[in-house]
Amino acid sequence: MSWLWAIIVGLILGLLAKAILPGKQQIPIWLTVICGIIGSVIGNSVASGIGVEDTRGIDWIRHVLQLAGAVLVVWIGDILWAKVRGRPRA
């Protein structure tokens, strides 16, 4: 079930990242989910590195770091997707 949870979290974080980024992103939903999952892993790694991966209650700092990672990865993914598809980014 952890893979299903990773997909759900990746979808939510990816969609939030697309909403935060200005303009229209050209990446498809499947790539948004993958970028969200990768961003979540990056955010968890950063949280572990600074020592906030496990706190009492809701881990707000970890969640913010996961979202920041997703925004970064979606932004990079959108640029790469546009280059691969041969379309300039809008």
Coordinates of N, CA, C and O in Angstrom, one line a residue:
M1 N 0.8 -1.2 0.0 CA 0.0 0.0 0.0 C 0.8 1.3 0.0 O 0.3 2.3 -0.3
S2 N 2.1 1.2 0.3 CA 3.0 2.4 0.4 C 3.1 3.0 -1.0 O 3.2 4.2 -1.2
W3 N 3.1 2.2 -2.1 CA 3.2 2.7 -3.4 C 2.0 3.5 -3.8 O 2.1 4.5 -4.5
L4 N 0.8 3.0 -3.3 CA -0.4 3.7 -3.6 C -0.4 5.1 -2.9 O -0.8 6.1 -3.4
W5 N 0.1 5.1 -1.7 CA 0.2 6.3 -0.9 C 1.1 7.3 -1.6 O 0.9 8.5 -1.6
A6 N 2.2 6.8 -2.1 CA 3.2 7.6 -2.8 C 2.6 8.3 -4.0 O 2.8 9.4 -4.3
I7 N 1.8 7.5 -4.8 CA 1.1 8.0 -5.9 C 0.1 9.1 -5.5 O 0.0 10.2 -6.2
I8 N -0.7 8.9 -4.5 CA -1.6 9.9 -4.0 C -0.9 11.2 -3.6 O -1.3 12.3 -4.0
V9 N 0.1 11.0 -2.8 CA 0.8 12.2 -2.3 C 1.5 12.9 -3.5 O 1.5 14.1 -3.6
G10 N 2.1 12.1 -4.4 CA 2.7 12.7 -5.6 C 1.7 13.5 -6.4 O 2.0 14.6 -6.9
L11 N 0.5 13.0 -6.6 CA -0.5 13.7 -7.3 C -0.9 15.0 -6.6 O -1.0 16.1 -7.3
I12 N -1.1 14.9 -5.4 CA -1.5 16.2 -4.6 C -0.4 17.2 -4.6 O -0.7 18.4 -4.9
L13 N 0.8 16.8 -4.4 CA 1.9 17.7 -4.4 C 2.2 18.3 -5.8 O 2.5 19.4 -5.9
G14 N 2.1 17.4 -6.8 CA 2.3 17.8 -8.1 C 1.3 18.9 -8.6 O 1.6 19.9 -9.2
L15 N 0.0 18.6 -8.2 CA -1.0 19.6 -8.6 C -0.9 20.9 -7.8 O -1.1 22.0 -8.4
L16 N -0.5 20.8 -6.6 CA -0.3 22.0 -5.8 C 0.9 22.8 -6.4 O 0.9 24.1 -6.5
A17 N 1.9 22.1 -6.8 CA 3.1 22.8 -7.4 C 2.7 23.4 -8.7 O 3.1 24.6 -9.0
K18 N 1.9 22.8 -9.5 CA 1.4 23.4 -10.8 C 0.6 24.6 -10.5 O 0.6 25.6 -11.3
A19 N -0.2 24.6 -9.4 CA -1.0 25.8 -9.1 C -0.1 26.9 -8.6 O -0.5 28.1 -8.8
I20 N 1.0 26.6 -7.9 CA 1.8 27.7 -7.4 C 2.7 28.3 -8.5 O 2.9 29.5 -8.5
L21 N 3.1 27.5 -9.4 CA 4.0 28.1 -10.5 C 3.2 29.0 -11.4 O 2.0 28.7 -11.7
P22 N 3.8 30.1 -11.8 CA 3.0 31.0 -12.7 C 2.9 30.4 -14.1 O 3.8 29.7 -14.6
G23 N 1.9 30.8 -14.8 CA 1.7 30.4 -16.2 C 1.1 29.0 -16.3 O 0.8 28.4 -15.3
K24 N 1.0 28.5 -17.5 CA 0.5 27.2 -17.8 C 1.6 26.2 -18.0 O 2.4 26.4 -18.9
Q25 N 1.6 25.1 -17.2 CA 2.6 24.1 -17.4 C 2.1 23.1 -18.5 O 0.9 22.8 -18.5
Q26 N 3.0 22.6 -19.3 CA 2.6 21.7 -20.4 C 2.8 20.2 -20.1 O 2.5 19.4 -21.0
I27 N 3.2 19.9 -18.9 CA 3.5 18.5 -18.6 C 2.2 17.8 -18.4 O 1.2 18.3 -17.8
P28 N 2.1 16.5 -18.8 CA 0.9 15.7 -18.6 C 0.7 15.3 -17.1 O 1.7 15.4 -16.3
I29 N -0.4 14.8 -16.8 CA -0.7 14.4 -15.4 C 0.2 13.3 -14.9 O 0.6 13.3 -13.7
W30 N 0.5 12.3 -15.7 CA 1.4 11.2 -15.3 C 2.8 11.8 -14.9 O 3.4 11.3 -13.9
L31 N 3.3 12.8 -15.6 CA 4.5 13.4 -15.3 C 4.4 14.3 -14.1 O 5.4 14.4 -13.3
T32 N 3.3 14.9 -13.9 CA 3.0 15.7 -12.7 C 3.1 14.8 -11.4 O 3.7 15.2 -10.4
V33 N 2.5 13.6 -11.5 CA 2.6 12.7 -10.4 C 4.0 12.2 -10.1 O 4.5 12.2 -8.9
I34 N 4.7 11.9 -11.1 CA 6.1 11.5 -11.0 C 7.0 12.6 -10.4 O 7.8 12.4 -9.4
C35 N 6.8 13.8 -10.9 CA 7.5 15.0 -10.3 C 7.1 15.2 -8.9 O 8.0 15.6 -8.0
G36 N 5.8 15.1 -8.5 CA 5.4 15.2 -7.1 C 6.0 14.2 -6.2 O 6.4 14.5 -5.1
I37 N 6.1 12.9 -6.7 CA 6.8 11.9 -5.9 C 8.3 12.2 -5.7 O 8.8 12.1 -4.6
I38 N 8.9 12.6 -6.8 CA 10.4 12.9 -6.7 C 10.6 14.1 -5.7 O 11.5 14.1 -4.9
G39 N 9.7 15.1 -5.9 CA 9.8 16.3 -5.0 C 9.6 16.0 -3.5 O 10.2 16.5 -2.6
S40 N 8.6 15.0 -3.3 CA 8.4 14.6 -1.9 C 9.6 13.9 -1.3 O 10.0 14.1 -0.2
V41 N 10.3 13.1 -2.2 CA 11.5 12.4 -1.7 C 12.6 13.4 -1.4 O 13.3 13.3 -0.4
I42 N 12.7 14.4 -2.3 CA 13.7 15.4 -2.1 C 13.4 16.2 -0.8 O 14.3 16.4 0.0
G43 N 12.2 16.6 -0.6 CA 11.8 17.3 0.6 C 12.0 16.5 1.9 O 12.5 17.0 2.9
N44 N 11.7 15.2 1.8 CA 12.0 14.3 3.0 C 13.5 14.2 3.3 O 13.9 14.2 4.4
S45 N 14.3 14.2 2.2 CA 15.8 14.1 2.4 C 16.3 15.4 3.0 O 17.1 15.3 3.9
V46 N 15.8 16.5 2.6 CA 16.2 17.8 3.2 C 15.8 17.8 4.6 O 16.5 18.2 5.5
A47 N 14.5 17.4 4.9 CA 14.0 17.4 6.3 C 14.9 16.5 7.2 O 15.2 16.9 8.3
S48 N 15.3 15.3 6.7 CA 16.2 14.5 7.5 C 17.5 15.1 7.7 O 18.1 15.0 8.8
G49 N 18.0 15.8 6.7 CA 19.3 16.5 6.8 C 19.4 17.6 7.8 O 20.4 17.8 8.5
I50 N 18.2 18.3 8.0 CA 18.2 19.4 9.0 C 17.6 18.9 10.3 O 17.5 19.7 11.2
G51 N 17.2 17.7 10.4 CA 16.7 17.1 11.6 C 15.3 17.4 12.0 O 14.9 17.3 13.2
V52 N 14.4 17.6 11.0 CA 13.0 17.8 11.3 C 12.1 16.8 10.7 O 10.9 17.0 10.5
E53 N 12.6 15.6 10.4 CA 11.8 14.6 9.7 C 10.8 13.9 10.6 O 9.8 13.4 10.2
D54 N 11.0 14.0 11.9 CA 10.1 13.4 12.8 C 9.8 14.3 14.0 O 10.7 14.3 14.9
T55 N 8.7 14.9 14.0 CA 8.3 15.8 15.2 C 7.0 15.4 15.7 O 6.3 14.6 15.1
R56 N 6.7 15.9 16.9 CA 5.4 15.6 17.5 C 4.3 16.4 16.8 O 4.5 17.5 16.4
G57 N 3.2 15.7 16.5 CA 2.1 16.4 15.8 C 2.3 16.4 14.3 O 2.9 15.5 13.8
I58 N 1.8 17.4 13.7 CA 1.9 17.5 12.2 C 3.2 18.0 11.9 O 3.7 19.0 12.4
D59 N 3.9 17.4 10.9 CA 5.2 17.8 10.5 C 5.1 18.9 9.4 O 5.4 18.7 8.3
W60 N 4.8 20.1 9.8 CA 4.6 21.2 8.9 C 5.8 21.5 8.1 O 5.8 21.8 6.9
I61 N 7.0 21.6 8.8 CA 8.2 21.9 8.1 C 8.5 20.9 7.0 O 8.9 21.2 5.9
R62 N 8.3 19.6 7.4 CA 8.6 18.5 6.4 C 7.6 18.7 5.2 O 8.0 18.5 4.0
H63 N 6.4 19.0 5.4 CA 5.4 19.1 4.4 C 5.7 20.3 3.5 O 5.6 20.2 2.2
V64 N 6.2 21.4 4.1 CA 6.5 22.6 3.3 C 7.8 22.3 2.4 O 7.8 22.7 1.3
L65 N 8.7 21.5 3.0 CA 9.9 21.1 2.2 C 9.5 20.2 1.1 O 10.1 20.3 0.0
Q66 N 8.6 19.3 1.3 CA 8.1 18.4 0.3 C 7.5 19.2 -0.9 O 7.7 18.9 -2.1
L67 N 6.6 20.2 -0.5 CA 6.0 21.0 -1.5 C 7.0 21.8 -2.3 O 6.9 22.0 -3.5
A68 N 8.0 22.4 -1.6 CA 9.1 23.1 -2.2 C 9.8 22.2 -3.2 O 10.2 22.7 -4.3
G69 N 10.1 21.0 -2.8 CA 10.8 20.1 -3.7 C 9.9 19.8 -4.9 O 10.4 19.7 -6.1
A70 N 8.6 19.6 -4.7 CA 7.7 19.3 -5.8 C 7.6 20.5 -6.8 O 7.6 20.4 -8.0
V71 N 7.6 21.8 -6.3 CA 7.6 22.9 -7.1 C 8.9 23.0 -8.0 O 8.8 23.2 -9.2
L72 N 10.0 22.7 -7.4 CA 11.3 22.7 -8.1 C 11.3 21.7 -9.2 O 11.6 21.9 -10.3
V73 N 10.9 20.5 -8.9 CA 10.9 19.4 -9.8 C 9.9 19.6 -10.9 O 10.1 19.3 -12.1
V74 N 8.7 20.1 -10.6 CA 7.7 20.3 -11.7 C 8.2 21.4 -12.6 O 8.0 21.4 -13.8
W75 N 8.8 22.5 -12.0 CA 9.4 23.5 -12.9 C 10.4 23.0 -13.8 O 10.4 23.3 -15.0
I76 N 11.3 22.2 -13.3 CA 12.4 21.6 -14.2 C 11.8 20.6 -15.2 O 12.1 20.6 -16.3
G77 N 10.8 19.8 -14.7 CA 10.2 18.9 -15.6 C 9.4 19.6 -16.7 O 9.4 19.1 -17.9
D78 N 8.8 20.7 -16.4 CA 8.1 21.4 -17.4 C 9.0 22.0 -18.5 O 8.7 21.9 -19.7
I79 N 10.1 22.5 -18.1 CA 11.1 23.0 -19.0 C 11.7 21.9 -19.9 O 11.7 22.0 -21.1
L80 N 12.0 20.8 -19.3 CA 12.5 19.6 -20.0 C 11.5 19.0 -21.0 O 11.8 18.7 -22.1
W81 N 10.2 19.0 -20.5 CA 9.1 18.4 -21.4 C 8.9 19.3 -22.6 O 8.8 18.8 -23.7
A82 N 9.0 20.6 -22.4 CA 8.8 21.5 -23.5 C 10.0 21.4 -24.5 O 9.7 21.4 -25.7
K83 N 11.2 21.2 -24.0 CA 12.3 21.0 -24.9 C 12.2 19.7 -25.7 O 12.5 19.6 -26.9
V84 N 11.8 18.6 -25.0 CA 11.7 17.3 -25.7 C 10.6 17.3 -26.7 O 10.7 16.8 -27.8
R85 N 9.5 18.0 -26.4 CA 8.4 18.1 -27.3 C 8.6 19.1 -28.4 O 7.8 19.2 -29.4
G86 N 9.6 19.9 -28.3 CA 9.9 20.9 -29.4 C 9.0 22.1 -29.3 O 8.9 22.8 -30.3
R87 N 8.4 22.4 -28.2 CA 7.5 23.5 -28.1 C 8.1 24.5 -27.1 O 8.5 24.1 -26.0
P88 N 8.1 25.8 -27.4 CA 8.6 26.7 -26.4 C 7.7 26.8 -25.3 O 6.5 26.7 -25.4
R89 N 8.2 27.0 -24.1 CA 7.4 27.2 -22.9 C 6.7 28.5 -22.9 O 7.2 29.5 -23.2
A90 N 5.4 28.4 -22.6 CA 4.6 29.6 -22.7 C 4.8 30.5 -21.5 O 5.1 30.2 -20.4

